[in-house]
Coordinates of N, CA, C and O and ligand atoms in Angstrom, one line a residue:
X1 N -185.6 176.3 157.5 CA -184.1 176.3 156.8 C -183.9 174.7 157.0 O -184.1 174.2 157.9
X2 N -183.1 174.4 155.7 CA -182.4 173.2 155.7 C -180.9 173.4 155.3 O -180.7 174.1 154.3
X3 N -180.2 172.5 156.1 CA -178.6 172.8 155.9 C -178.3 172.1 154.4 O -178.9 171.2 153.9
X4 N -177.7 172.8 153.9 CA -177.2 172.2 152.4 C -175.5 171.7 152.4 O -175.2 171.2 153.5
X5 N -174.9 171.6 151.3 CA -173.7 171.1 151.2 C -172.5 171.8 152.0 O -172.7 173.2 152.4
X6 N -171.5 170.9 152.5 CA -170.4 171.8 153.0 C -169.7 172.2 151.9 O -169.4 171.8 150.8
X7 N -169.5 173.7 152.0 CA -168.9 174.6 150.9 C -167.3 174.6 151.2 O -166.6 174.4 150.4
X8 N -167.0 174.9 152.6 CA -165.6 175.0 152.9 C -165.2 174.9 154.4 O -166.3 175.0 155.4
X9 N -164.2 174.5 154.7 CA -163.7 174.5 156.2 C -162.7 175.8 156.1 O -161.8 175.8 155.3
X10 N -162.9 176.4 157.0 CA -162.0 177.6 157.3 C -160.8 177.2 158.1 O -161.1 176.7 159.2
X11 N -159.6 177.6 157.6 CA -158.5 177.3 158.4 C -157.8 178.5 158.6 O -157.3 179.2 157.6
X12 N -157.4 179.0 159.8 CA -156.8 180.3 160.2 C -155.4 180.0 160.4 O -154.8 178.8 160.6
X13 N -154.6 180.9 159.7 CA -153.0 180.7 159.4 C -152.2 181.9 159.8 O -152.8 183.1 159.4
X14 N -151.1 182.2 160.3 CA -150.5 183.3 160.4 C -149.7 183.5 159.0 O -149.3 184.6 158.7
X15 N -149.7 182.4 158.1 CA -149.1 182.7 156.9 C -149.9 182.1 155.7 O -149.3 180.6 155.5
X16 N -150.4 182.5 154.8 CA -151.0 181.8 153.8 C -149.9 181.0 152.9 O -150.2 179.8 152.4
X17 N -149.0 181.9 152.8 CA -147.9 181.4 151.9 C -147.3 180.0 152.5 O -147.2 179.2 151.5
X18 N -147.0 180.0 153.7 CA -146.6 178.6 154.4 C -147.7 177.6 154.4 O -147.5 176.4 154.1
X19 N -148.8 177.9 154.6 CA -150.1 176.9 154.5 C -150.3 176.3 153.0 O -150.4 175.2 152.8
X20 N -150.1 177.2 152.0 CA -150.1 176.8 150.5 C -149.1 175.6 150.4 O -149.3 174.6 149.8
X21 N -148.0 175.9 150.9 CA -146.8 174.8 150.6 C -147.1 173.6 151.4 O -147.0 172.6 150.8
X22 N -147.9 173.6 152.7 CA -148.3 172.5 153.3 C -149.3 171.6 152.5 O -149.2 170.5 152.4
X23 N -150.3 172.4 152.1 CA -151.4 171.6 151.3 C -150.7 171.2 150.1 O -151.1 170.0 149.6
X24 N -149.9 171.7 149.4 CA -149.3 171.3 147.9 C -148.4 170.2 148.3 O -148.6 169.2 147.6
X25 N -147.3 170.6 149.2 CA -146.4 169.6 149.1 C -146.7 168.4 150.0 O -146.1 167.3 149.6
X26 N -147.2 168.5 151.0 CA -147.5 167.4 151.9 C -148.8 166.7 151.5 O -148.8 165.3 151.4
X27 N -149.9 167.4 151.1 CA -151.2 166.7 150.7 C -151.3 166.6 149.3 O -152.2 165.8 148.8
X28 N -150.5 167.0 148.4 CA -150.6 167.0 146.9 C -151.8 168.0 146.5 O -152.2 167.6 145.2
X29 N -152.3 168.8 147.0 CA -153.3 169.6 146.4 C -152.7 170.5 145.1 O -151.6 170.8 145.0
X30 N -153.5 170.3 144.0 CA -153.0 170.9 142.8 C -153.8 172.2 142.3 O -153.3 173.1 141.8
X31 N -155.2 172.3 142.6 CA -155.9 173.5 142.3 C -155.9 174.6 143.6 O -156.7 174.5 144.6
X32 N -155.0 175.4 143.5 CA -154.9 176.5 144.7 C -155.0 177.8 144.1 O -154.2 178.3 143.0
X33 N -156.0 178.7 144.5 CA -156.3 179.8 143.9 C -155.5 180.9 144.3 O -154.6 180.8 145.5
X34 N -155.2 182.1 143.5 CA -154.4 183.3 144.1 C -155.1 183.8 145.4 O -156.5 183.9 145.6
X35 N -154.3 184.4 146.4 CA -154.8 184.9 147.5 C -155.2 186.2 147.3 O -154.8 186.9 146.3
X36 N -156.4 186.8 148.0 CA -156.9 188.2 147.9 C -157.6 188.6 149.2 O -157.5 187.9 150.2
X37 N -157.4 189.9 149.2 CA -157.9 190.7 150.6 C -159.3 190.9 150.4 O -159.8 191.1 149.5
X38 N -159.9 190.7 151.7 CA -161.4 190.9 152.0 C -161.4 191.9 153.0 O -161.8 191.7 154.0
X39 N -161.0 193.1 152.9 CA -161.1 194.2 154.0 C -162.3 194.0 154.9 O -162.3 194.1 156.1
X40 N -163.5 194.2 154.3 CA -164.7 194.2 155.1 C -164.7 193.0 156.0 O -165.5 193.2 157.1
X41 N -164.1 191.9 155.8 CA -164.1 190.9 156.7 C -163.1 190.6 157.5 O -162.8 189.7 158.4
X42 N -162.0 191.5 157.2 CA -160.7 191.6 158.0 C -159.8 190.3 157.9 O -158.9 190.2 158.7
X43 N -159.9 189.8 156.6 CA -158.9 188.5 156.4 C -158.4 188.8 154.9 O -158.9 189.4 154.0
X44 N -157.2 188.1 154.8 CA -156.7 187.6 153.5 C -157.3 186.2 153.3 O -157.1 185.3 154.3
X45 N -157.4 185.7 151.9 CA -158.1 184.5 151.8 C -157.5 183.7 150.6 O -157.1 184.4 149.8
X46 N -157.5 182.5 150.7 CA -156.8 181.6 149.6 C -157.6 180.3 149.6 O -157.6 179.7 150.7
X47 N -158.3 179.8 148.5 CA -159.1 178.8 148.4 C -158.1 177.7 147.8 O -157.5 177.7 146.8
X48 N -158.3 176.5 148.5 CA -157.8 175.3 147.8 C -158.8 174.3 147.5 O -159.4 174.0 148.5
X49 N -158.7 174.1 146.3 CA -160.0 173.3 145.6 C -159.7 171.7 146.0 O -158.8 171.1 146.0
X50 N -160.8 171.2 146.5 CA -160.7 169.7 146.7 C -161.9 169.1 145.8 O -162.8 169.9 145.2
X51 N -161.9 167.8 145.5 CA -162.9 167.1 144.5 C -164.3 167.5 145.3 O -165.3 167.7 144.3
X52 N -164.6 167.6 146.4 CA -165.9 167.9 146.9 C -166.1 169.0 147.5 O -167.3 169.4 148.3
X53 N -165.3 169.9 148.1 CA -165.4 171.0 148.8 C -164.2 171.8 148.7 O -163.4 171.7 147.7
X54 N -163.9 172.8 149.5 CA -162.8 173.7 149.4 C -162.1 173.8 151.0 O -163.0 173.9 151.9
X55 N -160.9 174.0 151.1 CA -160.4 174.7 152.2 C -160.0 176.0 152.2 O -159.6 176.4 151.0
X56 N -160.6 177.0 152.9 CA -160.4 178.3 152.8 C -159.6 178.8 153.9 O -159.5 178.8 155.1
X57 N -158.0 179.1 153.5 CA -157.2 179.6 154.3 C -157.4 181.0 154.6 O -157.4 181.7 153.5
X58 N -157.4 181.4 155.9 CA -157.7 182.9 156.2 C -156.4 183.3 157.1 O -156.1 182.7 157.9
X59 N -155.8 184.5 156.6 CA -154.7 185.2 157.5 C -155.3 186.7 157.9 O -156.2 187.4 157.2
X60 N -154.9 186.9 159.1 CA -155.7 188.2 159.6 C -155.1 189.5 158.6 O -154.0 189.4 158.1
X61 N -156.1 190.5 158.6 CA -155.6 191.6 158.1 C -155.6 192.7 159.2 O -156.8 193.2 159.6
X62 N -154.6 192.7 159.9 CA -154.5 193.8 161.1 C -155.1 193.2 162.5 O -155.8 192.1 162.4
X63 N -155.0 193.9 163.3 CA -155.4 193.5 164.7 C -156.9 193.6 165.0 O -157.3 192.9 166.0
X64 N -157.4 194.2 164.1 CA -159.1 194.3 164.1 C -159.7 193.0 163.6 O -161.0 192.9 163.5
X65 N -158.7 192.1 163.1 CA -159.5 191.2 162.4 C -160.2 190.1 163.4 O -159.7 190.0 164.6
X66 N -161.3 189.7 162.8 CA -161.9 188.6 163.8 C -161.2 187.3 163.9 O -161.7 186.5 165.0
X67 N -160.2 187.2 163.4 CA -159.2 185.8 163.6 C -158.2 186.3 164.4 O -157.0 185.2 164.7
X68 N -157.9 187.5 164.7 CA -156.7 188.1 165.5 C -156.6 187.2 166.9 O -155.4 186.7 167.2
X69 N -157.6 187.3 167.6 CA -157.6 186.7 168.9 C -157.3 185.3 168.7 O -156.7 184.6 169.6
X70 N -157.9 184.4 167.9 CA -157.9 183.1 167.5 C -156.3 182.7 167.4 O -155.9 181.6 167.9
X71 N -155.6 183.6 166.6 CA -154.3 183.2 166.4 C -153.5 183.7 167.7 O -152.5 183.0 167.8
X72 N -154.0 184.4 168.4 CA -153.1 184.6 169.6 C -153.1 183.4 170.5 O -152.1 183.0 171.2
X73 N -154.4 182.7 170.5 CA -154.4 181.6 171.2 C -153.9 180.4 170.6 O -153.6 179.3 171.2
X74 N -153.9 180.4 169.2 CA -153.5 179.4 168.4 C -152.5 179.8 167.6 O -152.5 179.9 166.4
X75 N -151.2 180.3 168.0 CA -150.3 180.8 167.1 C -149.8 180.2 165.8 O -149.5 181.0 164.9
X76 N -149.7 178.9 165.6 CA -149.4 178.3 164.3 C -150.6 177.9 163.7 O -150.5 177.5 162.5
X77 N -151.8 178.5 163.9 CA -153.1 178.2 163.2 C -154.0 177.3 163.7 O -153.7 176.5 164.6
X78 N -155.0 176.9 162.9 CA -155.8 175.7 163.3 C -157.1 175.9 162.7 O -157.6 176.8 161.9
X79 N -157.9 174.8 162.8 CA -159.3 174.7 162.1 C -160.3 175.9 162.7 O -160.4 175.8 164.0
X80 N -160.8 176.7 161.9 CA -161.4 178.0 162.2 C -162.8 177.9 162.1 O -163.6 178.3 163.4
X81 N -163.4 177.3 161.3 CA -165.0 177.3 161.1 C -165.3 176.4 160.0 O -164.4 176.0 159.2
X82 N -166.6 175.9 159.9 CA -167.1 175.2 158.9 C -168.3 175.9 158.3 O -168.8 176.6 159.1
X83 N -168.5 175.7 156.9 CA -169.3 176.5 156.2 C -170.4 175.7 155.3 O -170.0 175.0 154.6
X84 N -171.4 176.0 155.6 CA -172.8 175.2 155.1 C -173.5 176.1 154.1 O -173.8 177.2 154.5
X85 N -173.8 175.4 153.1 CA -174.7 176.5 152.0 C -176.2 176.3 152.4 O -176.7 175.3 153.0
X86 N -176.9 177.4 152.3 CA -178.4 177.6 152.7 C -179.0 178.4 151.3 O -178.3 179.0 150.5
X87 N -180.1 178.0 151.2 CA -181.0 178.5 150.1 C -180.9 180.1 150.1 O -180.8 180.8 149.1
X88 N -181.5 180.7 151.3 CA -181.7 182.1 151.6 C -181.2 182.4 152.8 O -181.6 182.0 153.9
X89 N -180.3 183.4 152.7 CA -179.4 183.6 154.0 C -180.3 184.5 155.1 O -180.2 184.2 156.3
X90 N -181.3 185.1 154.6 CA -182.3 186.0 155.5 C -183.2 185.1 156.0 O -183.5 185.1 157.2
X91 N -183.8 184.1 155.3 CA -184.5 183.1 155.9 C -183.7 182.3 157.1 O -184.0 181.9 158.2
X92 N -182.5 181.9 156.6 CA -181.6 181.1 157.6 C -181.4 182.1 159.0 O -181.5 181.4 160.1
X93 N -180.9 183.3 158.8 CA -180.7 183.9 160.0 C -181.8 184.2 160.7 O -181.7 184.2 161.9
X94 N -183.0 184.3 160.2 CA -184.3 184.6 161.1 C -184.5 183.2 161.8 O -184.8 183.2 163.1
X95 N -184.4 182.0 161.0 CA -184.6 180.8 161.7 C -183.7 180.6 162.9 O -184.1 180.1 163.9
X96 N -182.5 180.8 162.5 CA -181.3 180.7 163.9 C -181.8 181.4 165.1 O -181.9 180.9 166.2
X97 N -182.3 182.8 164.7 CA -182.5 183.7 165.9 C -183.8 183.0 166.6 O -184.0 182.9 167.8
X98 N -184.9 182.7 165.7 CA -186.1 182.2 166.4 C -185.7 181.0 167.2 O -186.5 180.8 168.4
X99 N -185.0 180.1 166.9 CA -184.5 179.0 167.7 C -183.5 179.3 168.7 O -183.1 178.4 169.4
X100 N -183.0 180.5 168.9 CA -182.4 181.0 170.1 C -181.0 180.9 169.9 O -180.2 181.2 170.8
X101 N -180.4 181.1 168.6 CA -179.1 181.0 168.5 C -178.7 182.3 168.5 O -179.3 183.2 167.9
X102 N -177.2 182.6 168.7 CA -176.7 183.9 168.5 C -176.1 184.1 167.1 O -175.1 183.3 166.8
X103 N -176.6 184.9 166.4 CA -176.0 185.1 165.1 C -175.2 186.3 165.1 O -175.6 187.3 165.6
X104 N -173.7 186.0 164.6 CA -172.9 187.2 164.8 C -173.0 188.3 163.8 O -172.6 187.9 162.5
X105 N -173.6 189.2 164.0 CA -173.8 190.3 162.8 C -174.9 190.0 161.9 O -175.6 189.2 161.9
X106 N -175.0 191.1 160.9 CA -176.0 191.0 159.8 C -175.3 190.4 158.8 O -174.1 190.3 158.7
X107 N -176.1 189.6 157.8 CA -175.5 189.2 156.5 C -174.6 190.1 155.8 O -175.0 191.1 155.9
X108 N -173.7 189.6 155.3 CA -172.6 190.4 154.6 C -171.9 189.5 153.4 O -171.9 188.4 153.7
X109 N -171.5 190.2 152.6 CA -170.8 189.5 151.4 C -169.6 188.9 151.8 O -168.7 189.4 152.2
X110 N -169.4 187.5 151.5 CA -168.3 186.9 151.9 C -167.5 186.5 150.6 O -167.7 187.2 149.6
X111 N -166.4 185.6 150.9 CA -165.6 185.4 149.8 C -165.9 185.0 148.5 O -165.3 185.0 147.4
X112 N -167.0 184.2 148.5 CA -167.7 183.7 147.3 C -168.7 184.7 146.6 O -169.4 184.2 145.8
X113 N -168.7 185.9 147.3 CA -169.5 186.8 146.7 C -171.2 186.7 146.6 O -171.9 187.5 146.2
X114 N -171.4 185.8 147.8 CA -172.9 185.7 148.4 C -172.9 186.2 149.8 O -171.8 185.7 150.6
X115 N -174.1 186.3 150.3 CA -174.1 186.9 151.9 C -173.8 185.6 152.7 O -174.2 184.5 152.5
X116 N -173.3 185.9 153.8 CA -173.1 184.9 155.1 C -173.3 185.6 156.1 O -173.4 186.7 156.3
X117 N -173.6 184.5 157.2 CA -173.7 184.6 158.6 C -173.0 183.9 159.4 O -172.6 182.7 158.7
X118 N -172.4 184.1 160.6 CA -171.9 183.2 161.4 C -172.8 183.0 162.5 O -173.4 183.8 163.5
X119 N -172.9 181.5 163.2 CA -173.6 181.3 164.4 C -172.6 180.8 165.5 O -171.3 180.3 165.2
X120 N -172.5 181.6 166.6 CA -171.8 181.5 167.8 C -171.4 180.1 167.9 O -172.3 179.2 168.2
X121 N -170.0 179.7 168.2 CA -169.7 178.3 168.7 C -170.5 177.6 169.9 O -170.6 176.4 170.0
X122 N -170.8 178.6 170.8 CA -171.6 178.2 172.1 C -172.9 177.4 171.5 O -173.3 176.6 172.6
X123 N -173.5 177.8 170.5 CA -174.7 177.1 170.1 C -174.3 175.9 169.2 O -175.4 175.3 169.0
X124 N -173.2 175.6 169.1 CA -173.0 174.5 168.0 C -171.8 173.6 168.4 O -170.9 173.1 167.8
X125 N -171.8 173.5 169.9 CA -170.9 172.4 170.4 C -169.4 172.8 170.2 O -168.6 171.9 170.0
X126 N -169.4 173.9 170.2 CA -167.8 174.6 170.0 C -167.3 174.6 168.6 O -166.1 175.1 168.6
X127 N -168.1 174.5 167.7 CA -167.8 174.7 166.2 C -168.5 175.9 165.8 O -169.4 176.5 165.9
X128 N -167.5 177.0 165.4 CA -168.1 178.1 164.6 C -168.7 177.8 163.5 O -167.8 177.2 162.4
X129 N -169.9 178.1 163.0 CA -170.4 177.9 161.8 C -170.9 179.1 161.1 O -171.3 180.1 161.6
X130 N -170.4 178.9 159.7 CA -170.6 179.9 158.7 C -171.8 179.5 157.9 O -171.7 178.1 157.3
X131 N -172.9 180.2 157.7 CA -173.9 179.9 156.7 C -173.8 180.8 155.5 O -173.6 181.9 155.6
X132 N -173.8 180.2 154.3 CA -173.6 180.9 153.0 C -174.6 180.8 152.1 O -175.1 179.5 151.6
X133 N -175.1 181.8 151.6 CA -176.1 181.6 150.3 C -175.5 180.9 149.3 O -174.4 181.3 148.9
X134 N -176.2 179.8 148.8 CA -175.5 179.3 147.5 C -175.4 180.1 146.5 O -176.4 180.7 146.0
X135 N -174.3 179.9 145.7 CA -174.0 180.9 144.6 C -175.0 180.3 143.4 O -175.4 179.2 143.3
X136 N -175.8 181.4 142.7 CA -176.8 181.2 142.0 C -176.5 180.1 140.9 O -177.2 179.1 140.2
X137 N -175.2 180.2 140.2 CA -174.9 179.2 139.2 C -174.1 178.1 139.6 O -173.6 177.3 138.7
X138 N -174.2 177.8 140.9 CA -173.4 176.7 141.3 C -173.8 175.4 141.1 O -173.1 174.3 140.7
X139 N -175.4 175.2 141.2 CA -175.7 173.6 141.0 C -176.9 173.6 140.0 O -177.6 174.6 139.8
Ligands
LIG201 C1 -163.5 185.0 154.1 C2 -164.6 185.6 154.5 C3 -165.5 184.9 155.2 C4 -166.1 183.7 153.9 O1 -166.7 184.1 153.1 O2 -165.9 182.4 154.2 C5 -165.0 183.9 156.4 O3 -165.0 183.0 156.6 S1 -164.4 185.2 157.5 C6 -163.7 184.2 159.0 C7 -163.5 185.1 159.9 N1 -164.7 185.9 160.4 C8 -165.5 185.4 161.5 O4 -164.9 184.6 162.2 C9 -166.5 186.3 162.0 C10 -167.4 185.7 163.1 N2 -166.3 185.5 164.4 C11 -166.7 186.3 165.4 O5 -167.5 187.3 165.3 C12 -165.8 185.8 166.3 O6 -164.4 185.5 166.1 C13 -166.2 185.2 167.6 C14 -166.5 183.6 167.0 C15 -167.4 185.6 168.3 C16 -165.2 184.9 168.8 O7 -164.8 186.2 169.4 P1 -163.5 186.6 169.9 O8 -163.5 188.0 170.1 O9 -162.3 186.3 168.4 O10 -163.0 185.6 170.8 P2 -163.5 185.2 172.3 O11 -162.2 184.7 173.2 O12 -164.3 186.3 172.8 O13 -164.3 183.9 171.9 C17 -165.7 183.6 172.7 C18 -165.5 182.1 172.8 O14 -165.7 181.4 171.6 C19 -164.4 180.6 171.6 N3 -163.9 180.8 170.0 C20 -163.7 181.9 169.3 N4 -163.3 181.5 167.9 C21 -163.7 180.1 167.9 C22 -163.6 179.4 166.8 N5 -163.3 179.9 165.7 N6 -164.1 178.1 166.9 C23 -164.4 177.5 168.3 N7 -164.7 178.4 169.4 C24 -164.1 179.6 169.2 C25 -163.6 181.2 172.3 O15 -162.5 180.1 172.8 C26 -164.5 181.8 173.5 O16 -164.7 180.4 174.4 P3 -164.8 180.5 175.9 O17 -163.3 180.8 176.2 O18 -165.4 179.2 176.3 O19 -165.6 181.5 176.0
CO202 CO1 -165.4 181.0 155.5

């Protein structure tokens, strides 16, 4: 497996609405997508487009959300994960496991409509890493 482009940086927030104001009014972001719920992932999502990548604002959908604990520890939110593209998610998952990394769950469809996996932060110097299969029409 070879790591691909940085697709997005995930930012957990208690309020997408408030974070959108910050990215728009403080940083001058202009391309901000409509927020949508992703119940299988337990989050509400809003993409902020950048010239070379995206910020993925994520808000918890209930207490079972995988970001619920993170927001308990960081009540005003914070950088949550980075996401790199890979050519084939199943090859990537097998490769991570073979190298001894902890893959959190099985590949599942993420916010871009392609399968994603997460690698535990303990294997990545404290950074939660998402690997995402490159969308077919993207490049
Ligand atoms: C929008 C959909 C999708 C996309 O398509 O882009 C997404 O991005 S969804 C994003 C949210 N989903 C996930 O994060 C799924 C994977 N995450 C998990 O399985 C868990 O969150 C976790 C990473 C295993 C953490 O488990 P949790 O129960 O929340 O917390 P713990 O307290 O048990 O954490 C253990 C350990 O890890 C540290 N930690 C937790 N979260 C992070 C983080 N985001 N970045 C860095 N480190 C993190 C935590 O501090 C603990 O450390 P120690 O205390 O040193 O053990
Ligand atoms: Co993500």
